[in-house]
Amino acid sequence: HRQHHLPVGEHFTSVHRRLGLHVHVHPSPRAVRRSDSGRTGKVCVMRVLLVHPGPDFSVHDCFVGWKEALTGLGVELGIYNMNDRLALYDGAFVDTGKVDADGHPEMRKALTHDQAIAFAANGLLNACYIAWPDVVICVSAFFTGVNMLDIMRSRGHKIVLIHTESPYQDQEQIARAAHADISLINDPTNLAAFQEVTKAEYVPHAY
């Protein structure tokens, strides 16, 4: 439990620039988590970090639907821009120190594809440690390893996975679901299998 008591949005919005996060704060009675027992008279709302799936198509629409819903509910919402980070790291080039036949500098990719994914995803731990959300919601979680989910859960963050690839990739998704507090799946075909490893519910796609 956090020992500090901050006005709504004060801490979350002050750190988002350093993290590259987008923050939406819409305090609402529906989003109230607790008060600080009257010591300061300030109310704290639920703090949620919503993780972008990475691709800017298809599952991006699901992400947008959840973002709009959470914003409407009045939670203190941070957005982890996995898509921008993947583009940054996967598109980075460095000078090799050589030139081609025309005298132009030769460039090479700074990172392999797997390294780019790792760099893009690892920033999520930094975001959690600084902003300290109550809940982390990952849409698809294509690039969020189970070890990362375990670390976040061990620090007290509730992990919600929104699985978008049912029923075709359920074997992979069920393995990931075992490392979350709640799993929401877009097709009920294998719901019972999800419920054997975690709390799971069928929730159709939202756009």
PDB file of N, CA, C and O in Angstrom, residues 30-62:
ATOM      1  N   ARG A  30     -17.687   7.366  -9.520  1.00  0.00           N
ATOM      2  CA  ARG A  30     -17.693   5.952  -9.873  1.00  0.00           C
ATOM      3  C   ARG A  30     -16.311   5.331  -9.771  1.00  0.00           C
ATOM      4  O   ARG A  30     -16.172   4.115  -9.683  1.00  0.00           O
ATOM      5  N   ALA A  31     -15.283   6.138  -9.847  1.00  0.00           N
ATOM      6  CA  ALA A  31     -13.922   5.612  -9.862  1.00  0.00           C
ATOM      7  C   ALA A  31     -13.235   5.694  -8.506  1.00  0.00           C
ATOM      8  O   ALA A  31     -12.078   5.346  -8.375  1.00  0.00           O
ATOM      9  N   VAL A  32     -13.934   6.136  -7.469  1.00  0.00           N
ATOM     10  CA  VAL A  32     -13.298   6.310  -6.171  1.00  0.00           C
ATOM     11  C   VAL A  32     -12.876   4.972  -5.597  1.00  0.00           C
ATOM     12  O   VAL A  32     -13.652   4.027  -5.535  1.00  0.00           O
ATOM     13  N   ARG A  33     -11.616   4.881  -5.204  1.00  0.00           N
ATOM     14  CA  ARG A  33     -11.093   3.672  -4.583  1.00  0.00           C
ATOM     15  C   ARG A  33     -11.151   3.767  -3.070  1.00  0.00           C
ATOM     16  O   ARG A  33     -11.553   2.844  -2.388  1.00  0.00           O
ATOM     17  N   ARG A  34     -10.700   4.876  -2.545  1.00  0.00           N
ATOM     18  CA  ARG A  34     -10.649   5.070  -1.097  1.00  0.00           C
ATOM     19  C   ARG A  34     -10.371   6.533  -0.811  1.00  0.00           C
ATOM     20  O   ARG A  34      -9.969   7.289  -1.677  1.00  0.00           O
ATOM     21  N   SER A  35     -10.577   6.933   0.408  1.00  0.00           N
ATOM     22  CA  SER A  35     -10.124   8.248   0.840  1.00  0.00           C
ATOM     23  C   SER A  35      -8.947   8.027   1.771  1.00  0.00           C
ATOM     24  O   SER A  35      -8.583   6.900   2.069  1.00  0.00           O
ATOM     25  N   ASP A  36      -8.351   9.086   2.217  1.00  0.00           N
ATOM     26  CA  ASP A  36      -7.192   8.930   3.101  1.00  0.00           C
ATOM     27  C   ASP A  36      -7.594   9.174   4.549  1.00  0.00           C
ATOM     28  O   ASP A  36      -6.861   9.762   5.329  1.00  0.00           O
ATOM     29  N   SER A  37      -8.786   8.679   4.917  1.00  0.00           N
ATOM     30  CA  SER A  37      -9.279   8.722   6.295  1.00  0.00           C
ATOM     31  C   SER A  37      -9.371  10.136   6.847  1.00  0.00           C
ATOM     32  O   SER A  37      -9.265  10.359   8.052  1.00  0.00           O
ATOM     33  N   GLY A  38      -9.545  11.103   5.954  1.00  0.00           N
ATOM     34  CA  GLY A  38      -9.769  12.471   6.404  1.00  0.00           C
ATOM     35  C   GLY A  38      -8.531  13.229   6.801  1.00  0.00           C
ATOM     36  O   GLY A  38      -8.617  14.378   7.234  1.00  0.00           O
ATOM     37  N   ARG A  39      -7.362  12.616   6.630  1.00  0.00           N
ATOM     38  CA  ARG A  39      -6.144  13.312   7.066  1.00  0.00           C
ATOM     39  C   ARG A  39      -5.851  14.545   6.217  1.00  0.00           C
ATOM     40  O   ARG A  39      -5.326  15.522   6.702  1.00  0.00           O
ATOM     41  N   THR A  40      -6.200  14.482   4.947  1.00  0.00           N
ATOM     42  CA  THR A  40      -5.978  15.644   4.091  1.00  0.00           C
ATOM     43  C   THR A  40      -7.262  16.093   3.403  1.00  0.00           C
ATOM     44  O   THR A  40      -7.296  17.138   2.782  1.00  0.00           O
ATOM     45  N   GLY A  41      -8.282  15.270   3.501  1.00  0.00           N
ATOM     46  CA  GLY A  41      -9.538  15.593   2.844  1.00  0.00           C
ATOM     47  C   GLY A  41      -9.518  15.346   1.353  1.00  0.00           C
ATOM     48  O   GLY A  41     -10.422  15.772   0.640  1.00  0.00           O
ATOM     49  N   LYS A  42      -8.495  14.653   0.858  1.00  0.00           N
ATOM     50  CA  LYS A  42      -8.366  14.391  -0.562  1.00  0.00           C
ATOM     51  C   LYS A  42      -8.865  12.985  -0.886  1.00  0.00           C
ATOM     52  O   LYS A  42      -8.768  12.082  -0.066  1.00  0.00           O
ATOM     53  N   VAL A  43      -9.394  12.820  -2.071  1.00  0.00           N
ATOM     54  CA  VAL A  43      -9.922  11.536  -2.508  1.00  0.00           C
ATOM     55  C   VAL A  43      -9.014  10.954  -3.577  1.00  0.00           C
ATOM     56  O   VAL A  43      -8.573  11.664  -4.481  1.00  0.00           O
ATOM     57  N   CYS A  44      -8.723   9.673  -3.463  1.00  0.00           N
ATOM     58  CA  CYS A  44      -7.899   8.992  -4.451  1.00  0.00           C
ATOM     59  C   CYS A  44      -8.800   8.137  -5.337  1.00  0.00           C
ATOM     60  O   CYS A  44      -9.667   7.430  -4.843  1.00  0.00           O
ATOM     61  N   VAL A  45      -8.607   8.208  -6.649  1.00  0.00           N
ATOM     62  CA  VAL A  45      -9.386   7.398  -7.570  1.00  0.00           C
ATOM     63  C   VAL A  45      -8.547   6.211  -8.037  1.00  0.00           C
ATOM     64  O   VAL A  45      -7.335   6.169  -7.838  1.00  0.00           O
ATOM     65  N   MET A  46      -9.241   5.245  -8.630  1.00  0.00           N
ATOM     66  CA  MET A  46      -8.551   4.072  -9.149  1.00  0.00           C
ATOM     67  C   MET A  46      -7.541   4.489 -10.203  1.00  0.00           C
ATOM     68  O   MET A  46      -7.837   5.272 -11.102  1.00  0.00           O
ATOM     69  N   ARG A  47      -6.339   3.984 -10.080  1.00  0.00           N
ATOM     70  CA  ARG A  47      -5.246   4.321 -10.997  1.00  0.00           C
ATOM     71  C   ARG A  47      -4.971   3.120 -11.898  1.00  0.00           C
ATOM     72  O   ARG A  47      -4.615   2.044 -11.426  1.00  0.00           O
ATOM     73  N   VAL A  48      -5.150   3.309 -13.203  1.00  0.00           N
ATOM     74  CA  VAL A  48      -5.042   2.211 -14.163  1.00  0.00           C
ATOM     75  C   VAL A  48      -4.001   2.551 -15.220  1.00  0.00           C
ATOM     76  O   VAL A  48      -3.972   3.670 -15.749  1.00  0.00           O
ATOM     77  N   LEU A  49      -3.164   1.578 -15.540  1.00  0.00           N
ATOM     78  CA  LEU A  49      -2.220   1.706 -16.647  1.00  0.00           C
ATOM     79  C   LEU A  49      -2.684   0.757 -17.748  1.00  0.00           C
ATOM     80  O   LEU A  49      -2.728  -0.461 -17.555  1.00  0.00           O
ATOM     81  N   LEU A  50      -3.058   1.321 -18.896  1.00  0.00           N
ATOM     82  CA  LEU A  50      -3.546   0.541 -20.030  1.00  0.00           C
ATOM     83  C   LEU A  50      -2.415   0.387 -21.040  1.00  0.00           C
ATOM     84  O   LEU A  50      -1.865   1.384 -21.522  1.00  0.00           O
ATOM     85  N   VAL A  51      -2.079  -0.854 -21.363  1.00  0.00           N
ATOM     86  CA  VAL A  51      -0.930  -1.135 -22.228  1.00  0.00           C
ATOM     87  C   VAL A  51      -1.392  -1.380 -23.665  1.00  0.00           C
ATOM     88  O   VAL A  51      -2.193  -2.290 -23.928  1.00  0.00           O
ATOM     89  N   HIS A  52      -0.882  -0.572 -24.579  1.00  0.00           N
ATOM     90  CA  HIS A  52      -1.205  -0.728 -25.996  1.00  0.00           C
ATOM     91  C   HIS A  52      -0.674  -2.072 -26.495  1.00  0.00           C
ATOM     92  O   HIS A  52       0.407  -2.508 -26.098  1.00  0.00           O
ATOM     93  N   PRO A  53      -1.416  -2.750 -27.388  1.00  0.00           N
ATOM     94  CA  PRO A  53      -0.982  -4.080 -27.847  1.00  0.00           C
ATOM     95  C   PRO A  53       0.261  -4.081 -28.723  1.00  0.00           C
ATOM     96  O   PRO A  53       0.925  -5.111 -28.854  1.00  0.00           O
ATOM     97  N   GLY A  54       0.562  -2.939 -29.343  1.00  0.00           N
ATOM     98  CA  GLY A  54       1.722  -2.876 -30.237  1.00  0.00           C
ATOM     99  C   GLY A  54       1.322  -2.539 -31.657  1.00  0.00           C
ATOM    100  O   GLY A  54       1.675  -1.464 -32.166  1.00  0.00           O
ATOM    101  N   PRO A  55       0.586  -3.423 -32.347  1.00  0.00           N
ATOM    102  CA  PRO A  55       0.143  -3.100 -33.713  1.00  0.00           C
ATOM    103  C   PRO A  55      -0.836  -1.931 -33.720  1.00  0.00           C
ATOM    104  O   PRO A  55      -1.688  -1.813 -32.839  1.00  0.00           O
ATOM    105  N   ASP A  56      -0.723  -1.097 -34.744  1.00  0.00           N
ATOM    106  CA  ASP A  56      -1.617   0.048 -34.881  1.00  0.00           C
ATOM    107  C   ASP A  56      -2.807  -0.267 -35.791  1.00  0.00           C
ATOM    108  O   ASP A  56      -3.353   0.626 -36.442  1.00  0.00           O
ATOM    109  N   PHE A  57      -3.197  -1.518 -35.850  1.00  0.00           N
ATOM    110  CA  PHE A  57      -4.353  -1.935 -36.642  1.00  0.00           C
ATOM    111  C   PHE A  57      -5.041  -3.073 -35.895  1.00  0.00           C
ATOM    112  O   PHE A  57      -4.499  -3.619 -34.934  1.00  0.00           O
ATOM    113  N   SER A  58      -6.230  -3.420 -36.299  1.00  0.00           N
ATOM    114  CA  SER A  58      -6.980  -4.544 -35.736  1.00  0.00           C
ATOM    115  C   SER A  58      -7.145  -4.420 -34.224  1.00  0.00           C
ATOM    116  O   SER A  58      -8.071  -3.783 -33.747  1.00  0.00           O
ATOM    117  N   VAL A  59      -6.230  -5.006 -33.448  1.00  0.00           N
ATOM    118  CA  VAL A  59      -6.366  -4.972 -31.995  1.00  0.00           C
ATOM    119  C   VAL A  59      -6.249  -3.555 -31.434  1.00  0.00           C
ATOM    120  O   VAL A  59      -6.643  -3.304 -30.297  1.00  0.00           O
ATOM    121  N   HIS A  60      -5.721  -2.639 -32.235  1.00  0.00           N
ATOM    122  CA  HIS A  60      -5.690  -1.232 -31.817  1.00  0.00           C
ATOM    123  C   HIS A  60      -7.110  -0.725 -31.564  1.00  0.00           C
ATOM    124  O   HIS A  60      -7.337   0.065 -30.649  1.00  0.00           O
ATOM    125  N   ASP A  61      -8.063  -1.190 -32.370  1.00  0.00           N
ATOM    126  CA  ASP A  61      -9.448  -0.776 -32.185  1.00  0.00           C
ATOM    127  C   ASP A  61      -9.989  -1.236 -30.833  1.00  0.00           C
ATOM    128  O   ASP A  61     -10.748  -0.518 -30.180  1.00  0.00           O
ATOM    129  N   CYS A  62      -9.604  -2.437 -30.423  1.00  0.00           N
ATOM    130  CA  CYS A  62     -10.018  -2.930 -29.101  1.00  0.00           C
ATOM    131  C   CYS A  62      -9.421  -2.051 -28.005  1.00  0.00           C
ATOM    132  O   CYS A  62     -10.099  -1.709 -27.031  1.00  0.00           O
TER     133      CYS A  62
END
